[in-house]
Amino acid sequence: MNKLLPLNGIRILDFSWVGAGPFVTKPLADHGAEVIKIESRKKMDVIRSMHPFKDGVPGENRSGYFSNRNSSKMGMTLNLKTPQGIEIAKELIKQSDIIVNNFSANVMEKLGLGYEEAKRLNPGIIYLSMPMQGSTGPHKDFKGFGLTIGALCGLLDLSGFSDKEPAGTGTNYPDHAPNPLHGAIAILSALFHRKRTGEGQYIEISQFESTINVIGTSVMKYANNGENEIRRGNTSLEHAPHNVYRCVGEDRWITIAVESEEEWTYFKKALGEPEWAEGTKFKTEKNRKQNEQELDQLIESWTQTQDAEQLFKYLQGYKVKAGVVRNAEELLVKDEQLATRNHWVHLDHPEMGKTVYDAPPYKFLNHESRLRSAAPLLGQHTEHVCKQILNMDSKTYEHYEKEGVFY
């Protein structure tokens, strides 16, 4: 283990599943924390059963969806429906620094593993709970995932075109951005607090409230002006042109954003100074916004004759904000920027073989944050945790195994 990793010596007991919780603990694991992911064969992390599967073959250890969220972690199976399973969990709590769960409110309390019990066992414990809408209020017992959170907080209402139904974000955005980000920052703050005072901490994140931060400007628009924001597709409230335009080939697109008169001058030069660009309809930003639909049609009549990659580089040369709308293949195989920065990491997985993962998206000068291992097989490290961390003897381990404690 690299001694320079900043979270070396921190142990995290990770009861979380799906997205928001595992993405909290993943960057901490990448930076040296020992993360023990707790599952059971009766209630494994549900994304183990979700596509895509390596080589298209389903299996509890073959989900790329699961793997990319759980690298650098150990995996342990523990049946929390058994008294022995609960006792083992409590022993682990005694020897851990952080507990993370994103279950519904009071699930951990019903198991006898809530914060008060964890604090009794380990006064310095940092305990992060991430119930969907918090542990108080009339909706505290409601269940849901990122999709429902995105709907509840208004994010989906803003996603799509004004004349069509909400399109959504294409993935469960709350699981990938606001909730895990807030969770990780809260944990690091609690660690800093504990280092100064010796005190542990209970942290509760309502995933609903966390995600509302994403649409803060829309909330403020209604608070200040009594107006609801409307779906705008890829257009801007103020600027034009600001959209996604078709290029040569099937489903090939480029984004173009012009946000000042100076940038409009650059864009006109890139266009070859066409006569229509000098007309009154497009003379000022206000004019361009008023005639945005016609402007977009004129621009697309040009872009749809162009190769997206070549056009991207061409527009960049004219200081025009532009970007190719890439797909997964292009990111993985063709993106020279990601390749230069070694973003894609290949790790050997016990069942899937060599598979690809995202590298940590931040780099430190004085230490190398890195993926230390592929995602664990279901229960891969159960014996290691019991014998090496809890000092359980072989006879006891084998007895518990026969009794289904590790099932």
mmCIF file of C-alpha atoms in Angstrom:
data_model
loop_
_atom_site.group_PDB
_atom_site.id
_atom_site.type_symbol
_atom_site.label_atom_id
_atom_site.label_comp_id
_atom_site.label_asym_id
_atom_site.label_seq_id
_atom_site.Cartn_x
_atom_site.Cartn_y
_atom_site.Cartn_z
ATOM 1 C CA MET A 1 0.000 0.000 0.000
ATOM 2 C CA ASN A 2 1.330 3.439 -0.922
ATOM 3 C CA LYS A 3 2.052 5.291 2.323
ATOM 4 C CA LEU A 4 1.369 8.606 0.594
ATOM 5 C CA LEU A 5 -2.317 7.851 0.075
ATOM 6 C CA PRO A 6 -4.095 10.355 2.339
ATOM 7 C CA LEU A 7 -6.778 8.031 3.719
ATOM 8 C CA ASN A 8 -4.534 5.105 4.598
ATOM 9 C CA GLY A 9 -5.576 3.679 7.968
ATOM 10 C CA ILE A 10 -9.236 4.710 7.600
ATOM 11 C CA ARG A 11 -11.678 1.797 7.567
ATOM 12 C CA ILE A 12 -15.167 2.202 6.108
ATOM 13 C CA LEU A 13 -17.988 -0.242 6.691
ATOM 14 C CA ASP A 14 -20.090 0.170 3.556
ATOM 15 C CA PHE A 15 -23.689 -1.084 3.758
ATOM 16 C CA SER A 16 -24.743 1.004 0.753
ATOM 17 C CA TRP A 17 -25.897 -0.201 -2.634
ATOM 18 C CA VAL A 18 -26.926 0.903 -6.130
ATOM 19 C CA GLY A 19 -25.391 4.343 -6.811
ATOM 20 C CA ALA A 20 -25.421 7.195 -4.325
ATOM 21 C CA GLY A 21 -23.734 5.281 -1.493
ATOM 22 C CA PRO A 22 -21.171 3.288 -3.514
ATOM 23 C CA PHE A 23 -20.098 6.471 -5.291
ATOM 24 C CA VAL A 24 -19.492 8.086 -1.889
ATOM 25 C CA THR A 25 -17.112 5.349 -0.773
ATOM 26 C CA LYS A 26 -15.383 4.740 -4.126
ATOM 27 C CA PRO A 27 -13.209 7.910 -4.216
ATOM 28 C CA LEU A 28 -12.363 7.360 -0.558
ATOM 29 C CA ALA A 29 -11.209 3.831 -1.422
ATOM 30 C CA ASP A 30 -9.195 5.139 -4.361
ATOM 31 C CA HIS A 31 -7.369 7.418 -1.916
ATOM 32 C CA GLY A 32 -6.374 4.705 0.524
ATOM 33 C CA ALA A 33 -9.389 4.000 2.742
ATOM 34 C CA GLU A 34 -10.090 0.335 3.412
ATOM 35 C CA VAL A 35 -13.688 -0.086 2.306
ATOM 36 C CA ILE A 36 -15.520 -3.280 3.278
ATOM 37 C CA LYS A 37 -18.670 -3.607 1.190
ATOM 38 C CA ILE A 38 -21.348 -5.597 3.036
ATOM 39 C CA GLU A 39 -23.851 -7.635 1.018
ATOM 40 C CA SER A 40 -25.632 -10.958 1.385
ATOM 41 C CA ARG A 41 -26.488 -13.593 -1.179
ATOM 42 C CA LYS A 42 -30.154 -13.115 -0.322
ATOM 43 C CA LYS A 43 -29.895 -9.336 -0.721
ATOM 44 C CA MET A 44 -26.930 -8.517 -2.910
ATOM 45 C CA ASP A 45 -26.428 -5.100 -4.454
ATOM 46 C CA VAL A 46 -29.176 -4.950 -7.086
ATOM 47 C CA ILE A 47 -26.916 -3.560 -9.789
ATOM 48 C CA ARG A 48 -25.020 -6.853 -9.822
ATOM 49 C CA SER A 49 -28.014 -8.048 -11.848
ATOM 50 C CA MET A 50 -28.021 -5.100 -14.265
ATOM 51 C CA HIS A 51 -26.558 -4.693 -17.748
ATOM 52 C CA PRO A 52 -24.050 -4.414 -19.272
ATOM 53 C CA PHE A 53 -22.547 -7.848 -18.584
ATOM 54 C CA LYS A 54 -19.075 -8.870 -19.724
ATOM 55 C CA ASP A 55 -19.360 -10.661 -23.080
ATOM 56 C CA GLY A 56 -23.157 -10.394 -22.732
ATOM 57 C CA VAL A 57 -23.180 -13.233 -20.213
ATOM 58 C CA PRO A 58 -25.274 -12.447 -17.087
ATOM 59 C CA GLY A 59 -23.896 -13.225 -13.650
ATOM 60 C CA GLU A 60 -23.616 -11.754 -10.177
ATOM 61 C CA ASN A 61 -19.937 -10.976 -10.786
ATOM 62 C CA ARG A 62 -20.174 -9.864 -14.428
ATOM 63 C CA SER A 63 -21.946 -6.502 -14.312
ATOM 64 C CA GLY A 64 -19.914 -3.587 -15.612
ATOM 65 C CA TYR A 65 -22.469 -1.315 -13.953
ATOM 66 C CA PHE A 66 -21.547 -2.743 -10.551
ATOM 67 C CA SER A 67 -17.838 -2.967 -11.243
ATOM 68 C CA ASN A 68 -17.211 0.667 -12.122
ATOM 69 C CA ARG A 69 -18.765 1.820 -8.838
ATOM 70 C CA ASN A 70 -16.992 -0.616 -6.553
ATOM 71 C CA SER A 71 -13.340 -0.847 -7.528
ATOM 72 C CA SER A 72 -10.686 -0.600 -4.794
ATOM 73 C CA LYS A 73 -13.100 -2.191 -2.286
ATOM 74 C CA MET A 74 -13.295 -5.492 -0.457
ATOM 75 C CA GLY A 75 -16.496 -7.537 -0.623
ATOM 76 C CA MET A 76 -18.023 -9.407 2.302
ATOM 77 C CA THR A 77 -21.258 -11.375 2.545
ATOM 78 C CA LEU A 78 -23.029 -11.183 5.890
ATOM 79 C CA ASN A 79 -26.543 -12.362 6.674
ATOM 80 C CA LEU A 80 -27.947 -9.621 8.886
ATOM 81 C CA LYS A 81 -31.091 -11.681 9.456
ATOM 82 C CA THR A 82 -29.093 -13.893 11.823
ATOM 83 C CA PRO A 83 -28.024 -12.935 15.366
ATOM 84 C CA GLN A 84 -24.458 -13.978 14.586
ATOM 85 C CA GLY A 85 -24.412 -11.760 11.504
ATOM 86 C CA ILE A 86 -25.466 -8.771 13.603
ATOM 87 C CA GLU A 87 -22.791 -9.531 16.193
ATOM 88 C CA ILE A 88 -20.106 -9.732 13.511
ATOM 89 C CA ALA A 89 -21.303 -6.388 12.123
ATOM 90 C CA LYS A 90 -21.015 -4.896 15.608
ATOM 91 C CA GLU A 91 -17.481 -6.202 15.967
ATOM 92 C CA LEU A 92 -16.609 -4.561 12.686
ATOM 93 C CA ILE A 93 -18.164 -1.295 13.863
ATOM 94 C CA LYS A 94 -15.837 -1.332 16.855
ATOM 95 C CA GLN A 95 -12.869 -1.452 14.505
ATOM 96 C CA SER A 96 -14.083 0.973 11.843
ATOM 97 C CA ASP A 97 -13.940 4.726 11.403
ATOM 98 C CA ILE A 98 -16.919 5.296 9.126
ATOM 99 C CA ILE A 99 -20.269 3.627 8.408
ATOM 100 C CA VAL A 100 -22.208 4.397 5.224
ATOM 101 C CA ASN A 101 -25.709 3.328 4.270
ATOM 102 C CA ASN A 102 -28.306 4.634 1.822
ATOM 103 C CA PHE A 103 -31.260 2.533 2.967
ATOM 104 C CA SER A 104 -34.694 3.897 3.742
ATOM 105 C CA ALA A 105 -35.118 5.646 7.080
ATOM 106 C CA ASN A 106 -34.830 3.414 10.154
ATOM 107 C CA VAL A 107 -33.722 0.245 8.320
ATOM 108 C CA MET A 108 -30.406 0.181 10.163
ATOM 109 C CA GLU A 109 -32.161 0.979 13.450
ATOM 110 C CA LYS A 110 -34.469 -2.014 13.002
ATOM 111 C CA LEU A 111 -31.414 -4.206 12.522
ATOM 112 C CA GLY A 112 -29.925 -2.884 15.749
ATOM 113 C CA LEU A 113 -27.168 -1.092 13.818
ATOM 114 C CA GLY A 114 -28.385 2.505 13.996
ATOM 115 C CA TYR A 115 -26.226 5.439 15.005
ATOM 116 C CA GLU A 116 -26.951 5.273 18.746
ATOM 117 C CA GLU A 117 -25.859 1.635 18.907
ATOM 118 C CA ALA A 118 -22.838 2.327 16.687
ATOM 119 C CA LYS A 119 -21.859 5.251 18.922
ATOM 120 C CA ARG A 120 -22.177 3.062 22.018
ATOM 121 C CA LEU A 121 -19.851 0.517 20.420
ATOM 122 C CA ASN A 122 -17.449 3.110 19.010
ATOM 123 C CA PRO A 123 -17.756 6.702 20.323
ATOM 124 C CA GLY A 124 -15.557 8.063 17.549
ATOM 125 C CA ILE A 125 -17.580 6.566 14.705
ATOM 126 C CA ILE A 126 -18.602 8.732 11.751
ATOM 127 C CA TYR A 127 -22.014 7.557 10.553
ATOM 128 C CA LEU A 128 -23.457 8.620 7.197
ATOM 129 C CA SER A 129 -27.098 7.823 6.482
ATOM 130 C CA MET A 130 -28.668 8.715 3.116
ATOM 131 C CA PRO A 131 -32.443 8.061 3.236
ATOM 132 C CA MET A 132 -34.292 9.202 0.155
ATOM 133 C CA GLN A 133 -36.171 12.074 1.833
ATOM 134 C CA GLY A 134 -34.612 12.114 5.282
ATOM 135 C CA SER A 135 -35.657 10.422 8.519
ATOM 136 C CA THR A 136 -38.354 12.947 9.482
ATOM 137 C CA GLY A 137 -41.407 14.383 7.774
ATOM 138 C CA PRO A 138 -44.526 12.865 6.208
ATOM 139 C CA HIS A 139 -42.548 11.222 3.364
ATOM 140 C CA LYS A 140 -39.731 9.724 5.424
ATOM 141 C CA ASP A 141 -40.855 6.151 4.703
ATOM 142 C CA PHE A 142 -41.166 6.600 0.944
ATOM 143 C CA LYS A 143 -38.778 4.532 -1.147
ATOM 144 C CA GLY A 144 -37.206 5.338 -4.475
ATOM 145 C CA PHE A 145 -34.126 5.555 -6.664
ATOM 146 C CA GLY A 146 -32.333 8.241 -8.633
ATOM 147 C CA LEU A 147 -35.056 8.400 -11.272
ATOM 148 C CA THR A 148 -37.792 9.188 -8.743
ATOM 149 C CA ILE A 149 -35.540 11.652 -6.918
ATOM 150 C CA GLY A 150 -34.868 13.459 -10.187
ATOM 151 C CA ALA A 151 -38.607 13.705 -10.787
ATOM 152 C CA LEU A 152 -39.455 14.869 -7.279
ATOM 153 C CA CYS A 153 -36.856 17.625 -7.161
ATOM 154 C CA GLY A 154 -37.858 19.142 -10.505
ATOM 155 C CA LEU A 155 -34.776 18.087 -12.460
ATOM 156 C CA LEU A 156 -36.743 16.003 -14.957
ATOM 157 C CA ASP A 157 -39.204 18.828 -15.541
ATOM 158 C CA LEU A 158 -36.321 20.872 -16.974
ATOM 159 C CA SER A 159 -34.959 18.068 -19.169
ATOM 160 C CA GLY A 160 -36.210 18.012 -22.754
ATOM 161 C CA PHE A 161 -37.875 20.292 -25.279
ATOM 162 C CA SER A 162 -40.536 22.865 -24.485
ATOM 163 C CA ASP A 163 -43.157 21.296 -26.775
ATOM 164 C CA LYS A 164 -42.604 17.723 -25.572
ATOM 165 C CA GLU A 165 -42.862 15.673 -22.397
ATOM 166 C CA PRO A 166 -39.925 15.643 -19.909
ATOM 167 C CA ALA A 167 -37.089 13.609 -21.409
ATOM 168 C CA GLY A 168 -35.097 12.921 -18.268
ATOM 169 C CA THR A 169 -31.321 12.830 -17.951
ATOM 170 C CA GLY A 170 -30.711 9.414 -19.512
ATOM 171 C CA THR A 171 -29.310 8.028 -16.282
ATOM 172 C CA ASN A 172 -30.018 8.431 -12.587
ATOM 173 C CA TYR A 173 -28.188 11.733 -12.277
ATOM 174 C CA PRO A 174 -28.754 12.151 -8.503
ATOM 175 C CA ASP A 175 -26.840 8.889 -7.929
ATOM 176 C CA HIS A 176 -23.817 10.079 -9.888
ATOM 177 C CA ALA A 177 -23.335 13.726 -8.989
ATOM 178 C CA PRO A 178 -24.973 15.691 -6.139
ATOM 179 C CA ASN A 179 -25.651 12.945 -3.583
ATOM 180 C CA PRO A 180 -22.270 11.173 -3.590
ATOM 181 C CA LEU A 181 -20.428 14.489 -3.834
ATOM 182 C CA HIS A 182 -22.212 15.887 -0.794
ATOM 183 C CA GLY A 183 -21.733 12.597 1.057
ATOM 184 C CA ALA A 184 -17.981 12.440 0.449
ATOM 185 C CA ILE A 185 -17.469 16.076 1.434
ATOM 186 C CA ALA A 186 -19.499 15.568 4.614
ATOM 187 C CA ILE A 187 -17.387 12.535 5.559
ATOM 188 C CA LEU A 188 -14.111 14.379 4.963
ATOM 189 C CA SER A 189 -15.385 17.292 7.055
ATOM 190 C CA ALA A 190 -16.314 14.884 9.852
ATOM 191 C CA LEU A 191 -12.866 13.290 9.705
ATOM 192 C CA PHE A 192 -11.292 16.730 10.022
ATOM 193 C CA HIS A 193 -13.592 17.509 12.961
ATOM 194 C CA ARG A 194 -12.689 14.231 14.663
ATOM 195 C CA LYS A 195 -8.989 14.868 14.194
ATOM 196 C CA ARG A 196 -9.345 18.206 15.983
ATOM 197 C CA THR A 197 -11.788 17.208 18.720
ATOM 198 C CA GLY A 198 -11.818 13.404 18.954
ATOM 199 C CA GLU A 199 -15.585 13.456 18.419
ATOM 200 C CA GLY A 200 -17.473 11.217 16.021
ATOM 201 C CA GLN A 201 -20.387 12.474 13.980
ATOM 202 C CA TYR A 202 -23.812 11.530 12.702
ATOM 203 C CA ILE A 203 -24.512 12.796 9.179
ATOM 204 C CA GLU A 204 -27.865 12.556 7.454
ATOM 205 C CA ILE A 205 -28.261 13.429 3.789
ATOM 206 C CA SER A 206 -31.717 13.604 2.296
ATOM 207 C CA GLN A 207 -31.027 12.636 -1.301
ATOM 208 C CA PHE A 208 -34.105 14.611 -2.339
ATOM 209 C CA GLU A 209 -32.832 17.806 -0.726
ATOM 210 C CA SER A 210 -29.305 17.211 -1.966
ATOM 211 C CA THR A 211 -30.476 17.000 -5.567
ATOM 212 C CA ILE A 212 -32.548 20.188 -5.337
ATOM 213 C CA ASN A 213 -29.191 22.015 -5.348
ATOM 214 C CA VAL A 214 -28.884 21.156 -9.036
ATOM 215 C CA ILE A 215 -31.847 23.369 -9.970
ATOM 216 C CA GLY A 216 -31.077 26.263 -7.620
ATOM 217 C CA THR A 217 -31.403 28.950 -10.289
ATOM 218 C CA SER A 218 -34.855 27.683 -11.264
ATOM 219 C CA VAL A 219 -36.005 27.773 -7.645
ATOM 220 C CA MET A 220 -34.687 31.308 -7.280
ATOM 221 C CA LYS A 221 -36.455 32.369 -10.476
ATOM 222 C CA TYR A 222 -39.790 31.363 -8.987
ATOM 223 C CA ALA A 223 -38.913 32.776 -5.541
ATOM 224 C CA ASN A 224 -37.994 36.162 -6.982
ATOM 225 C CA ASN A 225 -40.287 36.484 -9.994
ATOM 226 C CA GLY A 226 -43.074 33.951 -9.500
ATOM 227 C CA GLU A 227 -42.118 32.264 -12.779
ATOM 228 C CA ASN A 228 -41.451 28.576 -13.403
ATOM 229 C CA GLU A 229 -38.493 27.724 -15.605
ATOM 230 C CA ILE A 230 -39.437 25.965 -18.837
ATOM 231 C CA ARG A 231 -37.706 23.205 -20.743
ATOM 232 C CA ARG A 232 -35.396 24.651 -23.376
ATOM 233 C CA GLY A 233 -33.710 21.606 -24.870
ATOM 234 C CA ASN A 234 -30.131 22.647 -25.637
ATOM 235 C CA THR A 235 -30.834 26.348 -26.041
ATOM 236 C CA SER A 236 -29.805 29.113 -23.665
ATOM 237 C CA LEU A 237 -32.098 31.553 -21.918
ATOM 238 C CA GLU A 238 -30.056 34.498 -23.235
ATOM 239 C CA HIS A 239 -27.666 33.452 -25.968
ATOM 240 C CA ALA A 240 -27.964 32.367 -29.603
ATOM 241 C CA PRO A 241 -26.739 30.386 -31.398
ATOM 242 C CA HIS A 242 -26.595 27.869 -28.580
ATOM 243 C CA ASN A 243 -27.647 24.398 -29.672
ATOM 244 C CA VAL A 244 -26.748 20.965 -30.985
ATOM 245 C CA TYR A 245 -26.487 20.676 -34.757
ATOM 246 C CA ARG A 246 -26.555 17.687 -37.101
ATOM 247 C CA CYS A 247 -23.368 16.740 -38.983
ATOM 248 C CA VAL A 248 -22.518 14.265 -41.739
ATOM 249 C CA GLY A 249 -23.259 10.638 -40.877
ATOM 250 C CA GLU A 250 -25.827 8.788 -38.846
ATOM 251 C CA ASP A 251 -26.569 10.394 -35.477
ATOM 252 C CA ARG A 252 -23.548 12.721 -35.625
ATOM 253 C CA TRP A 253 -23.826 16.069 -33.875
ATOM 254 C CA ILE A 254 -21.832 19.072 -32.726
ATOM 255 C CA THR A 255 -22.576 21.667 -30.057
ATOM 256 C CA ILE A 256 -21.986 25.340 -30.787
ATOM 257 C CA ALA A 257 -22.336 28.119 -28.211
ATOM 258 C CA VAL A 258 -21.900 31.829 -28.974
ATOM 259 C CA GLU A 259 -22.192 34.021 -25.893
ATOM 260 C CA SER A 260 -20.940 37.496 -26.868
ATOM 261 C CA GLU A 261 -20.714 39.833 -29.832
ATOM 262 C CA GLU A 262 -16.994 39.111 -30.058
ATOM 263 C CA GLU A 263 -17.702 35.369 -30.301
ATOM 264 C CA TRP A 264 -20.359 36.041 -32.954
ATOM 265 C CA THR A 265 -17.706 37.858 -35.002
ATOM 266 C CA TYR A 266 -15.413 34.826 -34.712
ATOM 267 C CA PHE A 267 -18.257 32.500 -35.705
ATOM 268 C CA LYS A 268 -19.155 34.568 -38.765
ATOM 269 C CA LYS A 269 -15.534 34.323 -39.918
ATOM 270 C CA ALA A 270 -15.666 30.553 -39.438
ATOM 271 C CA LEU A 271 -18.860 30.459 -41.512
ATOM 272 C CA GLY A 272 -17.118 32.360 -44.310
ATOM 273 C CA GLU A 273 -18.941 35.650 -43.703
ATOM 274 C CA PRO A 274 -22.230 34.576 -45.358
ATOM 275 C CA GLU A 275 -24.541 37.359 -46.411
ATOM 276 C CA TRP A 276 -27.375 36.147 -44.205
ATOM 277 C CA ALA A 277 -25.199 36.495 -41.063
ATOM 278 C CA GLU A 278 -24.939 40.254 -41.689
ATOM 279 C CA GLY A 279 -28.690 40.767 -41.871
ATOM 280 C CA THR A 280 -30.701 42.777 -39.357
ATOM 281 C CA LYS A 281 -32.282 39.609 -37.946
ATOM 282 C CA PHE A 282 -28.954 38.531 -36.504
ATOM 283 C CA LYS A 283 -27.198 41.860 -35.901
ATOM 284 C CA THR A 284 -27.384 41.773 -32.082
ATOM 285 C CA GLU A 285 -27.724 39.019 -29.536
ATOM 286 C CA LYS A 286 -31.277 40.146 -28.850
ATOM 287 C CA ASN A 287 -32.070 39.891 -32.574
ATOM 288 C CA ARG A 288 -30.464 36.472 -32.794
ATOM 289 C CA LYS A 289 -32.441 35.203 -29.835
ATOM 290 C CA GLN A 290 -35.707 36.507 -31.317
ATOM 291 C CA ASN A 291 -34.956 34.723 -34.590
ATOM 292 C CA GLU A 292 -33.305 31.689 -33.051
ATOM 293 C CA GLN A 293 -35.234 29.016 -34.921
ATOM 294 C CA GLU A 294 -34.350 30.483 -38.329
ATOM 295 C CA LEU A 295 -30.744 30.990 -37.200
ATOM 296 C CA ASP A 296 -30.443 27.354 -36.110
ATOM 297 C CA GLN A 297 -31.814 26.162 -39.456
ATOM 298 C CA LEU A 298 -29.270 28.227 -41.369
ATOM 299 C CA ILE A 299 -26.400 26.980 -39.213
ATOM 300 C CA GLU A 300 -27.498 23.365 -39.537
ATOM 301 C CA SER A 301 -27.718 23.684 -43.330
ATOM 302 C CA TRP A 302 -23.935 24.199 -43.067
ATOM 303 C CA THR A 303 -23.012 21.781 -40.272
ATOM 304 C CA GLN A 304 -24.893 18.855 -41.843
ATOM 305 C CA THR A 305 -22.390 18.962 -44.710
ATOM 306 C CA GLN A 306 -19.434 18.749 -42.305
ATOM 307 C CA ASP A 307 -17.619 15.938 -40.503
ATOM 308 C CA ALA A 308 -18.140 16.454 -36.764
ATOM 309 C CA GLU A 309 -14.511 15.830 -35.708
ATOM 310 C CA GLN A 310 -13.043 18.050 -38.395
ATOM 311 C CA LEU A 311 -15.591 20.775 -37.754
ATOM 312 C CA PHE A 312 -14.823 20.689 -34.031
ATOM 313 C CA LYS A 313 -11.131 21.370 -34.649
ATOM 314 C CA TYR A 314 -11.917 23.951 -37.310
ATOM 315 C CA LEU A 315 -14.216 25.946 -35.000
ATOM 316 C CA GLN A 316 -11.765 25.742 -32.132
ATOM 317 C CA GLY A 317 -9.260 27.377 -34.429
ATOM 318 C CA TYR A 318 -11.628 30.330 -34.746
ATOM 319 C CA LYS A 319 -12.116 30.556 -30.961
ATOM 320 C CA VAL A 320 -15.680 29.284 -31.266
ATOM 321 C CA LYS A 321 -17.018 27.211 -28.384
ATOM 322 C CA ALA A 322 -17.835 23.838 -29.888
ATOM 323 C CA GLY A 323 -17.700 20.167 -29.024
ATOM 324 C CA VAL A 324 -18.475 16.848 -30.690
ATOM 325 C CA VAL A 325 -21.369 14.919 -29.151
ATOM 326 C CA ARG A 326 -19.443 11.734 -28.443
ATOM 327 C CA ASN A 327 -20.642 8.213 -27.794
ATOM 328 C CA ALA A 328 -19.040 5.623 -25.498
ATOM 329 C CA GLU A 329 -16.892 4.069 -28.240
ATOM 330 C CA GLU A 330 -15.369 7.429 -29.124
ATOM 331 C CA LEU A 331 -14.591 8.234 -25.506
ATOM 332 C CA LEU A 332 -12.970 4.873 -24.903
ATOM 333 C CA VAL A 333 -11.125 4.338 -28.166
ATOM 334 C CA LYS A 334 -10.690 7.662 -29.969
ATOM 335 C CA ASP A 335 -10.492 10.511 -27.445
ATOM 336 C CA GLU A 336 -6.872 11.668 -27.547
ATOM 337 C CA GLN A 337 -7.213 13.883 -24.478
ATOM 338 C CA LEU A 338 -8.388 11.020 -22.250
ATOM 339 C CA ALA A 339 -5.733 8.727 -23.693
ATOM 340 C CA THR A 340 -2.969 11.241 -23.008
ATOM 341 C CA ARG A 341 -4.087 11.612 -19.404
ATOM 342 C CA ASN A 342 -4.370 7.827 -18.895
ATOM 343 C CA HIS A 343 -7.992 8.136 -17.869
ATOM 344 C CA TRP A 344 -8.909 4.572 -18.768
ATOM 345 C CA VAL A 345 -7.529 1.909 -16.458
ATOM 346 C CA HIS A 346 -7.562 -1.816 -17.187
ATOM 347 C CA LEU A 347 -7.711 -4.154 -14.196
ATOM 348 C CA ASP A 348 -7.749 -7.936 -13.973
ATOM 349 C CA HIS A 349 -11.032 -9.190 -12.551
ATOM 350 C CA PRO A 350 -11.182 -12.768 -11.190
ATOM 351 C CA GLU A 351 -14.139 -13.690 -13.400
ATOM 352 C CA MET A 352 -14.349 -11.100 -16.169
ATOM 353 C CA GLY A 353 -10.631 -10.893 -16.898
ATOM 354 C CA LYS A 354 -9.184 -7.580 -18.057
ATOM 355 C CA THR A 355 -11.875 -4.905 -17.818
ATOM 356 C CA VAL A 356 -11.893 -1.135 -18.129
ATOM 357 C CA TYR A 357 -12.531 1.394 -15.352
ATOM 358 C CA ASP A 358 -12.509 5.157 -14.965
ATOM 359 C CA ALA A 359 -9.397 6.490 -13.272
ATOM 360 C CA PRO A 360 -9.902 8.918 -10.362
ATOM 361 C CA PRO A 361 -10.863 12.238 -11.980
ATOM 362 C CA TYR A 362 -8.525 14.283 -9.787
ATOM 363 C CA LYS A 363 -4.755 14.137 -9.549
ATOM 364 C CA PHE A 364 -2.584 15.103 -6.590
ATOM 365 C CA LEU A 365 0.973 16.364 -6.807
ATOM 366 C CA ASN A 366 2.339 14.419 -3.840
ATOM 367 C CA HIS A 367 0.583 11.082 -4.129
ATOM 368 C CA GLU A 368 -0.874 8.848 -6.778
ATOM 369 C CA SER A 369 -4.590 8.293 -6.356
ATOM 370 C CA ARG A 370 -5.367 5.105 -8.189
ATOM 371 C CA LEU A 371 -7.659 2.119 -8.528
ATOM 372 C CA ARG A 372 -6.077 -0.469 -6.263
ATOM 373 C CA SER A 373 -8.159 -3.474 -7.262
ATOM 374 C CA ALA A 374 -11.008 -4.559 -9.506
ATOM 375 C CA ALA A 375 -14.508 -4.723 -8.057
ATOM 376 C CA PRO A 376 -14.885 -7.646 -5.634
ATOM 377 C CA LEU A 377 -16.654 -10.897 -6.325
ATOM 378 C CA LEU A 378 -19.704 -11.428 -4.155
ATOM 379 C CA GLY A 379 -18.256 -12.408 -0.780
ATOM 380 C CA GLN A 380 -14.690 -12.515 -2.089
ATOM 381 C CA HIS A 381 -13.101 -11.173 1.106
ATOM 382 C CA THR A 382 -15.429 -12.598 3.751
ATOM 383 C CA GLU A 383 -12.872 -15.035 5.113
ATOM 384 C CA HIS A 384 -10.107 -12.429 5.039
ATOM 385 C CA VAL A 385 -12.195 -9.916 6.985
ATOM 386 C CA CYS A 386 -13.227 -12.483 9.595
ATOM 387 C CA LYS A 387 -9.805 -13.982 10.157
ATOM 388 C CA GLN A 388 -7.463 -11.055 9.558
ATOM 389 C CA ILE A 389 -9.491 -8.155 10.944
ATOM 390 C CA LEU A 390 -11.722 -9.849 13.520
ATOM 391 C CA ASN A 391 -9.183 -12.565 14.460
ATOM 392 C CA MET A 392 -11.842 -15.262 14.086
ATOM 393 C CA ASP A 393 -10.453 -18.791 14.339
ATOM 394 C CA SER A 394 -11.002 -21.291 11.520
ATOM 395 C CA LYS A 395 -13.317 -23.500 13.555
ATOM 396 C CA THR A 396 -15.690 -20.629 14.343
ATOM 397 C CA TYR A 397 -15.570 -19.381 10.773
ATOM 398 C CA GLU A 398 -16.436 -22.784 9.356
ATOM 399 C CA HIS A 399 -19.270 -23.181 11.871
ATOM 400 C CA TYR A 400 -20.754 -19.814 10.947
ATOM 401 C CA GLU A 401 -20.373 -20.641 7.273
ATOM 402 C CA LYS A 402 -22.385 -23.862 7.708
ATOM 403 C CA GLU A 403 -25.029 -21.970 9.693
ATOM 404 C CA GLY A 404 -25.574 -19.506 6.809
ATOM 405 C CA VAL A 405 -24.151 -16.488 8.628
ATOM 406 C CA PHE A 406 -22.161 -15.546 5.516
ATOM 407 C CA TYR A 407 -24.907 -16.340 3.013
#
